Coordinates of C-alpha atoms in Angstrom, one line a residue:
P1 CA -3.5 10.1 -16.5
I2 CA -5.5 12.1 -14.0
N3 CA -9.2 12.7 -14.9
E4 CA -9.8 16.4 -15.2
E5 CA -12.7 16.3 -12.7
V6 CA -10.5 15.2 -9.9
R7 CA -7.1 16.8 -10.9
H8 CA -7.6 19.5 -8.2
C9 CA -7.6 16.7 -5.6
V10 CA -4.2 15.5 -6.6
D11 CA -0.9 17.0 -5.3
I12 CA 2.0 16.1 -7.6
A13 CA 5.2 17.0 -5.8
A14 CA 7.7 16.2 -8.6
H15 CA 8.1 14.6 -12.1
V16 CA 11.1 12.2 -12.4
D17 CA 12.5 10.4 -15.4
D18 CA 13.9 7.4 -13.3
V19 CA 11.8 5.9 -10.5
T20 CA 14.4 3.3 -9.7
P21 CA 15.9 5.1 -6.7
F22 CA 12.3 5.4 -5.3
I23 CA 11.7 1.7 -5.8
A24 CA 15.0 0.6 -4.3
Y25 CA 14.9 3.0 -1.2
S26 CA 11.1 3.2 -0.4
N27 CA 9.7 1.4 2.6
L28 CA 6.6 0.4 0.6
L29 CA 5.2 0.5 -2.8
L30 CA 1.5 0.7 -3.5
M31 CA 0.9 -0.3 -7.1
A32 CA -1.4 -1.8 -9.7
C33 CA -0.2 -5.1 -11.2
G34 CA 0.7 -4.2 -14.8
L35 CA 3.4 -6.3 -16.2
N36 CA 5.8 -3.4 -16.8
G37 CA 5.5 -2.1 -13.3
I38 CA 6.0 -5.5 -11.7
A39 CA 8.9 -6.3 -14.0
Q40 CA 10.5 -3.0 -12.7
V41 CA 9.9 -3.6 -9.1
Y42 CA 10.1 -7.5 -8.7
D43 CA 13.8 -7.8 -8.0
Y44 CA 13.8 -5.2 -5.3
P45 CA 13.1 -6.2 -1.7
T46 CA 10.7 -3.3 -1.2
P47 CA 7.4 -4.5 0.2
L48 CA 4.5 -4.2 -2.2
V49 CA 0.7 -3.6 -1.6
V50 CA -1.1 -4.4 -4.8
L51 CA -4.3 -2.8 -6.0
P52 CA -4.9 -4.5 -9.5
D53 CA -6.7 -2.5 -12.2
V54 CA -9.8 -4.3 -13.5
R55 CA -8.9 -5.7 -16.9
P56 CA -11.0 -7.7 -19.4
H57 CA -8.7 -10.7 -19.1
R58 CA -8.0 -10.3 -15.4
E59 CA -4.2 -10.2 -16.0
Q60 CA -3.6 -7.7 -13.2
E61 CA -5.8 -9.7 -10.7
V62 CA -4.0 -13.0 -11.5
M63 CA -0.6 -11.3 -11.1
A64 CA -1.7 -9.8 -7.7
E65 CA -3.0 -13.2 -6.6
A66 CA 0.4 -14.8 -7.5
L67 CA 2.5 -12.1 -5.8
I68 CA 0.3 -12.5 -2.6
E69 CA 0.7 -16.3 -2.8
Q70 CA 4.5 -16.1 -3.0
G71 CA 4.5 -13.7 0.0
R72 CA 6.0 -11.0 -2.2
A73 CA 2.9 -8.6 -1.7
L74 CA -0.1 -7.8 0.4
S75 CA -3.5 -7.2 -0.8
W76 CA -5.1 -3.8 0.0
A77 CA -7.4 -5.6 2.5
Q78 CA -4.4 -7.3 4.2
F79 CA -2.4 -4.1 4.3
M80 CA -5.4 -2.2 5.9
A81 CA -5.8 -5.0 8.5
Q82 CA -2.2 -4.8 9.3
T83 CA -2.1 -1.0 9.5
S84 CA -5.1 -0.9 11.7
Y85 CA -3.7 -3.3 14.2
I86 CA 0.1 -3.3 14.2
D87 CA 1.5 -4.8 17.2
S88 CA 4.5 -2.6 17.8
Q89 CA 5.7 -5.0 20.7
N90 CA 6.4 -8.1 18.6
G91 CA 7.9 -6.4 15.6
T92 CA 5.8 -8.5 13.1
S93 CA 7.3 -8.1 9.6
F94 CA 5.1 -6.6 7.0
L95 CA 5.0 -9.5 4.8
S96 CA 5.0 -12.2 7.4
M97 CA 1.5 -11.6 8.4
S98 CA -0.9 -14.3 7.4
D99 CA -4.5 -15.3 8.3
K100 CA -3.0 -17.7 10.9
T101 CA -1.2 -14.9 12.8
M102 CA -4.1 -12.3 12.5
S103 CA -6.4 -11.7 15.4
N104 CA -10.1 -12.2 15.0
E105 CA -10.5 -8.4 14.5
Q106 CA -7.9 -8.4 11.8
T107 CA -9.3 -11.2 10.0
A108 CA -12.7 -9.6 10.1
L109 CA -11.2 -6.5 8.6
V110 CA -9.6 -8.6 5.7
K111 CA -13.1 -10.1 5.0
N112 CA -14.8 -6.7 5.3
P113 CA -12.3 -3.9 4.8
T114 CA -14.9 -1.1 4.5
M115 CA -14.2 0.3 8.1
A116 CA -10.4 0.2 7.6
A117 CA -10.7 1.8 4.2
Q118 CA -13.0 4.5 5.5
N119 CA -10.6 5.3 8.4
F120 CA -7.8 5.5 5.8
M121 CA -9.7 7.9 3.6
N122 CA -10.9 9.9 6.5
S123 CA -7.2 10.3 7.6
I124 CA -6.3 11.8 4.3
A125 CA -8.9 14.5 4.7
D126 CA -7.6 15.4 8.2
Y127 CA -4.2 16.7 6.9
I128 CA -3.3 19.8 4.9
S129 CA -0.7 18.1 2.8
V130 CA 0.5 14.7 1.7
N131 CA 3.7 15.1 3.4
A132 CA 2.0 15.8 6.7
W133 CA -0.3 12.8 6.4
F134 CA 2.6 10.5 5.4
A135 CA 4.7 11.7 8.4
E136 CA 2.0 12.1 11.1
W137 CA -0.5 9.5 10.1
L138 CA 0.8 6.6 7.8
L139 CA 4.3 6.2 9.3
P140 CA 3.0 5.8 12.9
Q141 CA 0.4 3.3 11.6
L142 CA 3.2 1.2 10.2
D143 CA 5.4 1.9 13.3
L144 CA 8.0 3.4 11.2
K145 CA 10.1 6.4 11.9
P146 CA 11.8 8.5 9.1
E147 CA 15.7 8.6 9.0
K148 CA 17.0 12.0 9.9

């Protein structure tokens, strides 16, 4: 559900009944850690970035911590650190990055992601559409090129 006060800020491109093809063929999934969502995506190799919703019993936070510990997902802070400092020369895998392989600057961003998050939010405002932002900002940050 989208709050009426911010609905004008959201660009919904399409509504689909089955998200399975998007899960299976996406380069990355950004998601909360509800049990239904995790059950739906867990068996696919698609990399996950987890942003758990705050719940009274911390179930989403616990699920996110478990996925990160298994190497199945990155936290938002880890993702922002990696997208800010991707080393296109060594081809480091999205999920292989750990604190041991991060530079001092990357580790600082994981501990204080405010700057990286602000850069991310500023990038969204710089583009007229989600598609332009995705193609011109996010994909280059991840050193990815869309298939033609």
